[in-house]
mmCIF file of C-alpha atoms in Angstrom:
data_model
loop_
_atom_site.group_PDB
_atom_site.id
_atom_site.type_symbol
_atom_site.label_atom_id
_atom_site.label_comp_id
_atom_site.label_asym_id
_atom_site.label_seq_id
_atom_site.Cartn_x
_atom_site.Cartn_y
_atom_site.Cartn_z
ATOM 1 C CA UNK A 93 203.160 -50.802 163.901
ATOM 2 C CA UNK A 94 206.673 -51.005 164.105
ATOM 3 C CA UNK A 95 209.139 -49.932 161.533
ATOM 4 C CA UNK A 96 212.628 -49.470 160.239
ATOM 5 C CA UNK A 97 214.783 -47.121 162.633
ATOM 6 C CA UNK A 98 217.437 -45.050 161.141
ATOM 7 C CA UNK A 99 219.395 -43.933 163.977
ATOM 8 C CA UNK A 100 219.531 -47.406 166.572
ATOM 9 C CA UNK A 101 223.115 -47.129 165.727
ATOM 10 C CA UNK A 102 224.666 -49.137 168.186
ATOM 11 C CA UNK A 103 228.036 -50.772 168.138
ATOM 12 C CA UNK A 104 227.966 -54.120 167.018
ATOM 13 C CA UNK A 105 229.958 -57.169 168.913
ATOM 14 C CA UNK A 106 228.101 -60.321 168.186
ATOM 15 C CA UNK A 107 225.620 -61.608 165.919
ATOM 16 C CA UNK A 108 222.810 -64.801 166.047
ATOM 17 C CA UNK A 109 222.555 -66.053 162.469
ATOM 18 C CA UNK A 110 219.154 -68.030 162.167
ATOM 19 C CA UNK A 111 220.719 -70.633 159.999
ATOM 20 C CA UNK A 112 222.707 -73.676 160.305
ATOM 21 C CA UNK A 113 226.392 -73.053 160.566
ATOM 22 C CA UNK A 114 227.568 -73.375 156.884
ATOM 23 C CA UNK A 115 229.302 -76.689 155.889
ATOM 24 C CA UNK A 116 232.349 -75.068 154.719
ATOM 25 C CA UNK A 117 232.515 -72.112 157.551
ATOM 26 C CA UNK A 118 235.811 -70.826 156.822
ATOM 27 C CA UNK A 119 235.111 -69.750 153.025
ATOM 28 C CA UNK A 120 231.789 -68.584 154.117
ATOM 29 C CA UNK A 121 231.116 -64.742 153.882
ATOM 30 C CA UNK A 122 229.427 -64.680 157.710
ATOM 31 C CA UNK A 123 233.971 -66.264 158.818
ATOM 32 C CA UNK A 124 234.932 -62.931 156.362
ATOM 33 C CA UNK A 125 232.954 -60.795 158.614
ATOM 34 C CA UNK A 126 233.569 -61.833 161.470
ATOM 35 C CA UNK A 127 237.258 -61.685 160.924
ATOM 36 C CA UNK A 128 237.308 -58.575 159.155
ATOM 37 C CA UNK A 129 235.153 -56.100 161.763
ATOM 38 C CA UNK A 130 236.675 -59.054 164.741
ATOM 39 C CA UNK A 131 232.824 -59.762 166.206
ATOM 40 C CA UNK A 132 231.287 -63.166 167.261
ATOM 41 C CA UNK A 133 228.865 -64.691 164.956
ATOM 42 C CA UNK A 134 226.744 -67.761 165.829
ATOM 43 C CA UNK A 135 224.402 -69.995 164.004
ATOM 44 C CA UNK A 136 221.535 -71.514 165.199
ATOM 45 C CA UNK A 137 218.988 -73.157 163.259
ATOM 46 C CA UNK A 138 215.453 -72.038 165.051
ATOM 47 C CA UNK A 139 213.336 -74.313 162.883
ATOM 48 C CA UNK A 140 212.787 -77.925 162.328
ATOM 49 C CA UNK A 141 211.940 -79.328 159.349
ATOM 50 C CA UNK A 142 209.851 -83.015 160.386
ATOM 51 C CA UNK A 143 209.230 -85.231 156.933
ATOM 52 C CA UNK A 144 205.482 -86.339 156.580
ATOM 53 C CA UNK A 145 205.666 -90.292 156.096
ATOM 54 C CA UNK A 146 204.530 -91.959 153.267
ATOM 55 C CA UNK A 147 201.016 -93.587 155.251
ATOM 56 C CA UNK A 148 200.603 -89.444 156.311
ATOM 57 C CA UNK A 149 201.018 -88.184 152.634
ATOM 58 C CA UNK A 150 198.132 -91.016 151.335
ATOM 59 C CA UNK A 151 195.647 -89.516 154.063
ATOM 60 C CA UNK A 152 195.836 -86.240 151.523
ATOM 61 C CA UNK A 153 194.458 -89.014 148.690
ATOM 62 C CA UNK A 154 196.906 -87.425 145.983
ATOM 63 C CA UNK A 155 197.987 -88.913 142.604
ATOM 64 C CA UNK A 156 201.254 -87.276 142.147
ATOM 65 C CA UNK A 157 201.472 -88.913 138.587
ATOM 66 C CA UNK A 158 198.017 -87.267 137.390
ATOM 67 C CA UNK A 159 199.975 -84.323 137.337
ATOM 68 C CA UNK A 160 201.874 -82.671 134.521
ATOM 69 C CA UNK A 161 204.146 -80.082 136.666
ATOM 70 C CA UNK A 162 205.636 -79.697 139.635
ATOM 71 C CA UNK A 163 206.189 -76.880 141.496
ATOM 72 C CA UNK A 164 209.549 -76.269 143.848
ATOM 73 C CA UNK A 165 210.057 -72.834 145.466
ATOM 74 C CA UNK A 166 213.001 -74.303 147.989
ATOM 75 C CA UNK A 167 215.172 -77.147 148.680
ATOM 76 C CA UNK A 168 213.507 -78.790 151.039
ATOM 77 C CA UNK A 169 210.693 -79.195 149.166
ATOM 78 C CA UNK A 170 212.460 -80.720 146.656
ATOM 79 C CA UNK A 171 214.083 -83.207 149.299
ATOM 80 C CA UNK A 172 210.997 -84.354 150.645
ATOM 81 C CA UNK A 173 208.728 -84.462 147.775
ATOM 82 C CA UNK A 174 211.455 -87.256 146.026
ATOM 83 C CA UNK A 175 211.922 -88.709 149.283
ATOM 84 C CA UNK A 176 207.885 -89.204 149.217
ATOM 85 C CA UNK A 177 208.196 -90.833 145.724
ATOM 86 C CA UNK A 178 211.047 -93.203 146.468
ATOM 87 C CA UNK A 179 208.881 -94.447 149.485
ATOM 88 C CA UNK A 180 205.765 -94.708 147.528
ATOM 89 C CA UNK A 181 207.548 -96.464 144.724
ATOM 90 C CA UNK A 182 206.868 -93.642 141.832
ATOM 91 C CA UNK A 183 208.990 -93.018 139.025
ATOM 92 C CA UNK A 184 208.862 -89.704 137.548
ATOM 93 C CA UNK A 185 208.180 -89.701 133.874
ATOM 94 C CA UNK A 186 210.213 -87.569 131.537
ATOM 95 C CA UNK A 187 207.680 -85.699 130.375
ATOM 96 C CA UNK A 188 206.914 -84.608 133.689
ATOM 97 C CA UNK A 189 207.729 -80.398 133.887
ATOM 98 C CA UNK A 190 209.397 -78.730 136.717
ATOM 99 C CA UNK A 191 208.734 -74.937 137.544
ATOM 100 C CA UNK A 192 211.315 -74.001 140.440
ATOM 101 C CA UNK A 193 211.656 -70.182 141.779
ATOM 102 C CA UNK A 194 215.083 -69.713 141.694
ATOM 103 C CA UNK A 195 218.153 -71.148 139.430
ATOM 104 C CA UNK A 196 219.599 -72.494 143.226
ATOM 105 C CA UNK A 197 216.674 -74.558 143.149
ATOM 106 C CA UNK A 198 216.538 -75.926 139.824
ATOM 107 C CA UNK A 199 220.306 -76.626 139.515
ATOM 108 C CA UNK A 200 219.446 -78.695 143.046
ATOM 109 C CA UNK A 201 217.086 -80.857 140.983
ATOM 110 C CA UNK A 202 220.331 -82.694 139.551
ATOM 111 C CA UNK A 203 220.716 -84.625 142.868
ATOM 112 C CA UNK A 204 217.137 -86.219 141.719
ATOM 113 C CA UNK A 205 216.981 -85.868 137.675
ATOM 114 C CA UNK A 206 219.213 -85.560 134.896
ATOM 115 C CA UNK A 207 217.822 -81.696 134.409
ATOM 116 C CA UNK A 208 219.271 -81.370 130.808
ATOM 117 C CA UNK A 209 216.636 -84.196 130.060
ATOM 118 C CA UNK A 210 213.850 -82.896 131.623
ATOM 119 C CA UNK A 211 211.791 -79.746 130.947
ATOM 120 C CA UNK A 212 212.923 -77.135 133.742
ATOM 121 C CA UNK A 213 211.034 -73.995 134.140
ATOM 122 C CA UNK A 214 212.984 -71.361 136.554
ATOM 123 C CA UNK A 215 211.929 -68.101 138.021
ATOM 124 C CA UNK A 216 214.475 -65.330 139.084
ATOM 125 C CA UNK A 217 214.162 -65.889 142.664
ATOM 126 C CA UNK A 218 210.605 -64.871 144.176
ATOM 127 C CA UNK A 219 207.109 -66.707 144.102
ATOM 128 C CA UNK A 220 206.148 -63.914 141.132
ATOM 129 C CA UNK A 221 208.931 -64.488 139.163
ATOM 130 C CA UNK A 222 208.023 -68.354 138.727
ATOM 131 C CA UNK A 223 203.814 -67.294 138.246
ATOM 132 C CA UNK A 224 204.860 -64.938 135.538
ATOM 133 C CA UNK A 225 206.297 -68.309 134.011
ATOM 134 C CA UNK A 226 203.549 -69.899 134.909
ATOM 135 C CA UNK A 227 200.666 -67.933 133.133
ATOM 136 C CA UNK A 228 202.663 -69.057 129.825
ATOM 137 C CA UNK A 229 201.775 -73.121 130.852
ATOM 138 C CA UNK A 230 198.007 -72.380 131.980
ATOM 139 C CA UNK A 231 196.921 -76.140 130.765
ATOM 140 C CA UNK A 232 199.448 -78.174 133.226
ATOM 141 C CA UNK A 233 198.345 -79.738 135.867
ATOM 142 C CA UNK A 234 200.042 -78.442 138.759
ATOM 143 C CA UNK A 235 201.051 -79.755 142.047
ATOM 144 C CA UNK A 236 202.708 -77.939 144.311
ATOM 145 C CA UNK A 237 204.524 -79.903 147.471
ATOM 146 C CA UNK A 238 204.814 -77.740 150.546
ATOM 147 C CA UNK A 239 205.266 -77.451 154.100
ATOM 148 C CA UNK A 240 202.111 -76.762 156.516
ATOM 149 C CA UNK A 241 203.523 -73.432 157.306
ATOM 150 C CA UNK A 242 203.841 -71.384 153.611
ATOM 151 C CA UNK A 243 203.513 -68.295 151.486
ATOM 152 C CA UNK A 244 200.026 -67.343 150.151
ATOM 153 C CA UNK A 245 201.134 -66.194 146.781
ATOM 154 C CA UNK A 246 201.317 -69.304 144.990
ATOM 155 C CA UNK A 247 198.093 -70.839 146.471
ATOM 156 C CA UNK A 248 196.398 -68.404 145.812
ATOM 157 C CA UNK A 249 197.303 -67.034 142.107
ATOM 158 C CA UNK A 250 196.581 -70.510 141.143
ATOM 159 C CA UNK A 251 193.012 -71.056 142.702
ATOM 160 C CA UNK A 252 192.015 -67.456 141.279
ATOM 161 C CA UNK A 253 192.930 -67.886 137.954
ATOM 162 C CA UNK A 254 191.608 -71.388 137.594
ATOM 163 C CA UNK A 255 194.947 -73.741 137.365
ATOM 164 C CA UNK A 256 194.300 -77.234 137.720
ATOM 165 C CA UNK A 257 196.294 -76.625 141.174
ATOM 166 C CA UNK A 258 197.239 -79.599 144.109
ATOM 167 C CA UNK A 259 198.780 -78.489 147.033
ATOM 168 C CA UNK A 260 200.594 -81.395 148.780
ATOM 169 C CA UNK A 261 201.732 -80.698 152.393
ATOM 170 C CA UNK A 262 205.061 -83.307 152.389
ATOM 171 C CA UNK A 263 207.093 -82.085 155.116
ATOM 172 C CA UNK A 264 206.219 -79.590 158.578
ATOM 173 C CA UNK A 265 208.059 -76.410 159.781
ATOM 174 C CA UNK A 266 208.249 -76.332 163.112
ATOM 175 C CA UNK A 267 210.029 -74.450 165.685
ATOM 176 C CA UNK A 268 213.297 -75.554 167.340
ATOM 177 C CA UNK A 269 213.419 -75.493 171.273
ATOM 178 C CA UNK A 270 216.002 -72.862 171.788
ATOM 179 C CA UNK A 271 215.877 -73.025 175.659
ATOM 180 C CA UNK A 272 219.380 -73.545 176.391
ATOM 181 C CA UNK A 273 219.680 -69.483 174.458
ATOM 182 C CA UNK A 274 217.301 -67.265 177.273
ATOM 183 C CA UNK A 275 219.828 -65.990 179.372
ATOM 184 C CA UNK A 276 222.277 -65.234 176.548
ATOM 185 C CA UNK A 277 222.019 -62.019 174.218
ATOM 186 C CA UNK A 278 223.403 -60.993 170.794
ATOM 187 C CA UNK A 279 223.675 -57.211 169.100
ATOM 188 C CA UNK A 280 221.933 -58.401 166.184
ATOM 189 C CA UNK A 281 219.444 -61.460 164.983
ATOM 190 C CA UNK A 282 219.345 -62.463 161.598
ATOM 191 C CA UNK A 283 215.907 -63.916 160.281
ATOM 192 C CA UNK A 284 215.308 -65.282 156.841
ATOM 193 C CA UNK A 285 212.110 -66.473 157.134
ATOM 194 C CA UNK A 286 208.665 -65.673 158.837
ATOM 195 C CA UNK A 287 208.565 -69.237 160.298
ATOM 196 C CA UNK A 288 212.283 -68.049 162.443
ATOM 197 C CA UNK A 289 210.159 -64.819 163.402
ATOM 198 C CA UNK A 290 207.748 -67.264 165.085
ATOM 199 C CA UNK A 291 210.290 -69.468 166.619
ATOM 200 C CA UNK A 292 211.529 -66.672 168.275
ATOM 201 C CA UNK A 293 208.207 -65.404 169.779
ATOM 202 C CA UNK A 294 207.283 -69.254 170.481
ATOM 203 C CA UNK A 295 210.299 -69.981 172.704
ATOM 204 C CA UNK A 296 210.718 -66.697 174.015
ATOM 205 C CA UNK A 297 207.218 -65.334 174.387
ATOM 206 C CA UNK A 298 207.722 -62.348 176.374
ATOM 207 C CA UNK A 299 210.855 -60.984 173.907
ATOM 208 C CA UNK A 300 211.980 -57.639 174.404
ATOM 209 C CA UNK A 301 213.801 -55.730 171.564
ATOM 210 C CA UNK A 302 215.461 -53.201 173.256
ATOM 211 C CA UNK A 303 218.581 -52.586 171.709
ATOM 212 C CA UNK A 304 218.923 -55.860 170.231
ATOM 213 C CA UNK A 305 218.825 -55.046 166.524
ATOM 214 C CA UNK A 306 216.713 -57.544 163.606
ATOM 215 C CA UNK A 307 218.046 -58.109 160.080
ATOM 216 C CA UNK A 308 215.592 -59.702 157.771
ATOM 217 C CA UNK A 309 215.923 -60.594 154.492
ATOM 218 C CA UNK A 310 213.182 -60.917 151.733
ATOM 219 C CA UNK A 311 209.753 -58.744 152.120
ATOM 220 C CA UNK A 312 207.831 -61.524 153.838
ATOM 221 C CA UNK A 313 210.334 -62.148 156.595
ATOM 222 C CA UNK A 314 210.215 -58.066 157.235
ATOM 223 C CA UNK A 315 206.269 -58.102 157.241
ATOM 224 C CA UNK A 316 206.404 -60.708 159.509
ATOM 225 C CA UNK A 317 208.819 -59.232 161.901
ATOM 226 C CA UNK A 318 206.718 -56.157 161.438
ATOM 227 C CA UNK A 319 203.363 -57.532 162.523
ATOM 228 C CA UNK A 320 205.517 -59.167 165.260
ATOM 229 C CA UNK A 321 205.919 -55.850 166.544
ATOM 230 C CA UNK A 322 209.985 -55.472 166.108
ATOM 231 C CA UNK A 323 211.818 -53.119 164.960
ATOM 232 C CA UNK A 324 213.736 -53.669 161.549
ATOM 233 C CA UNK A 325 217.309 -52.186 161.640
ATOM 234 C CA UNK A 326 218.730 -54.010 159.029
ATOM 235 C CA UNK A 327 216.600 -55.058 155.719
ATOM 236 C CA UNK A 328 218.162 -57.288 152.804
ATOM 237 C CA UNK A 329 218.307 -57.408 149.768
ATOM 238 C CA UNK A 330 219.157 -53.977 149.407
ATOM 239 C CA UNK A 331 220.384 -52.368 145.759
ATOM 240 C CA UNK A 332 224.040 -51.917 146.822
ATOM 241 C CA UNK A 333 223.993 -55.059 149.458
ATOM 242 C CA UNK A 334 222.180 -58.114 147.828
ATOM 243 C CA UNK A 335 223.177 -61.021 150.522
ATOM 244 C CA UNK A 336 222.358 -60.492 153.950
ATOM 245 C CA UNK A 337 226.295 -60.422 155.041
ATOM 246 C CA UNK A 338 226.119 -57.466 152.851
ATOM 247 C CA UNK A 339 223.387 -55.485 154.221
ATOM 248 C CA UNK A 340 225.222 -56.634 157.675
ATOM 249 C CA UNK A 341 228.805 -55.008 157.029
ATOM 250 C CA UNK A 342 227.230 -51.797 155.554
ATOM 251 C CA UNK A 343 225.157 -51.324 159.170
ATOM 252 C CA UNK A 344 228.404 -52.776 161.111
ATOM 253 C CA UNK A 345 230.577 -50.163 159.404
ATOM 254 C CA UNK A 346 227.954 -47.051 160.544
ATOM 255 C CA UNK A 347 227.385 -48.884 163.930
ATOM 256 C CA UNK A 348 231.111 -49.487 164.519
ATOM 257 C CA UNK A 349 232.174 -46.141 162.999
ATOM 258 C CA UNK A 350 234.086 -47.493 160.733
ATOM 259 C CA UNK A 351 234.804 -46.153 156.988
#
């Protein structure tokens, strides 16, 4: 069992970022980084997300409208589950109740709904946040859109407490073929989900560490690197470093020997 390393302290030059390259790159923190401590950071998005059609989503036999609440713990779920209902011709009542994990994804629910009409329910930002909202709504009838890879935590809260609970798989993670990357090699990796863990191991199955460093962010990302069998040098959030560019530039600074 692998686990975080306090003294793989190596200078840092270039960076993978397991994300799409941000729209607006040059006000993005990762183009303040890189220009402030002058490394290279690349993005690279190492998963796909492939929609389920509408004639795949009626082989599940769900009646989205014979629920009372929905519940959203990321955008793409939110993309794909309205994308569902504009091909299967539904309408979402108003009375219809939306539990989303963070505020990022509830304020994203104004591309669909008007949100100051509706009845928006919003955790702080993890899947225990939004169940402690929950428990305070046990009557709804909940269904909660999701890809075929996902968290446990919601799942199963729900079936052990005895919600009226629907999970509907609308869209599929998969990995992205990141063939065209094996011969080329970056200081650190970024992850921000166990899904880009697996990518990684997928594409590249016999992956050494070495001195390559892994940032994470979020507990489930780390436990997956973890079981993975990589050591974490970088872990995010952290109290003084909140955003993973954060917890980067305090390890950079040590790493680079810079004050």
């Amino acid at each position: 069992m692998s686990t975080t390393v306090k003294d793989r302290f190596y200078p840092v030059k270039s960076i993978m970022v397991s994300q799409p390259e941000p729209a607006d790159i040059s006000n993005s923190p990762y183009h303040k980084l890189a220009d402030k401590y002058k490394i290279k950071i690349d993005f690279r998005q190492f998963i796909n997300v492939d929609p389920i059609d509408s004639k795949e989503f009626r082989k599940q036999k769900i009646d989205i409208l014979k629920h009372t609440a929905i519940i959203f713990t990321s955008r793409n779920a939110v993309d794909h589950f309205f994308r569902i209902c504009k091909d299967s011709k539904i309408e979402m009542p108003p009375e219809m109740k939306y539990f989303c994990i963070s505020e990022q994804t509830a304020n994203y629910l104004q591309k669909y709904i008007v949100v100051r009409k509706r009845k928006v329910f919003v955790g702080e930002r993890t899947a225990q946040d939004i169940l402690n909202v929950i428990k305070k709504h046990k009557n709804e009838k909940y269904l909660f859109p999701c890809s075929n890879i996902r968290k446990d935590d919601i799942p199963s809260f729900m079936t052990d407490n005895g919600y009226n609970f629907t999970e509907a798989t609308i869209y599929k993670t998969v990995a992205a073929d990141l063939s065209d990357l094996e011969h080329i090699t970056y200081d650190i990796l970024a992850f921000f989900s166990p899904s880009g863990i697996n990518s990684l191991f997928v594409n590249f199955p016999e992956f050494k560490q070495n001195k390559t460093r892994i940032a994470v962010f979020g507990p489930t990302t780390a436990q997956a690197a973890r079981d993975a069998g990589l050591i974490i040098d970088i872990e995010a959030p952290l109290p003084n470093a909140p955003s993973m560019t954060g917890a980067l530039e305090l390890y950079i600074k040590k790493a680079n020997g810079l004050k």
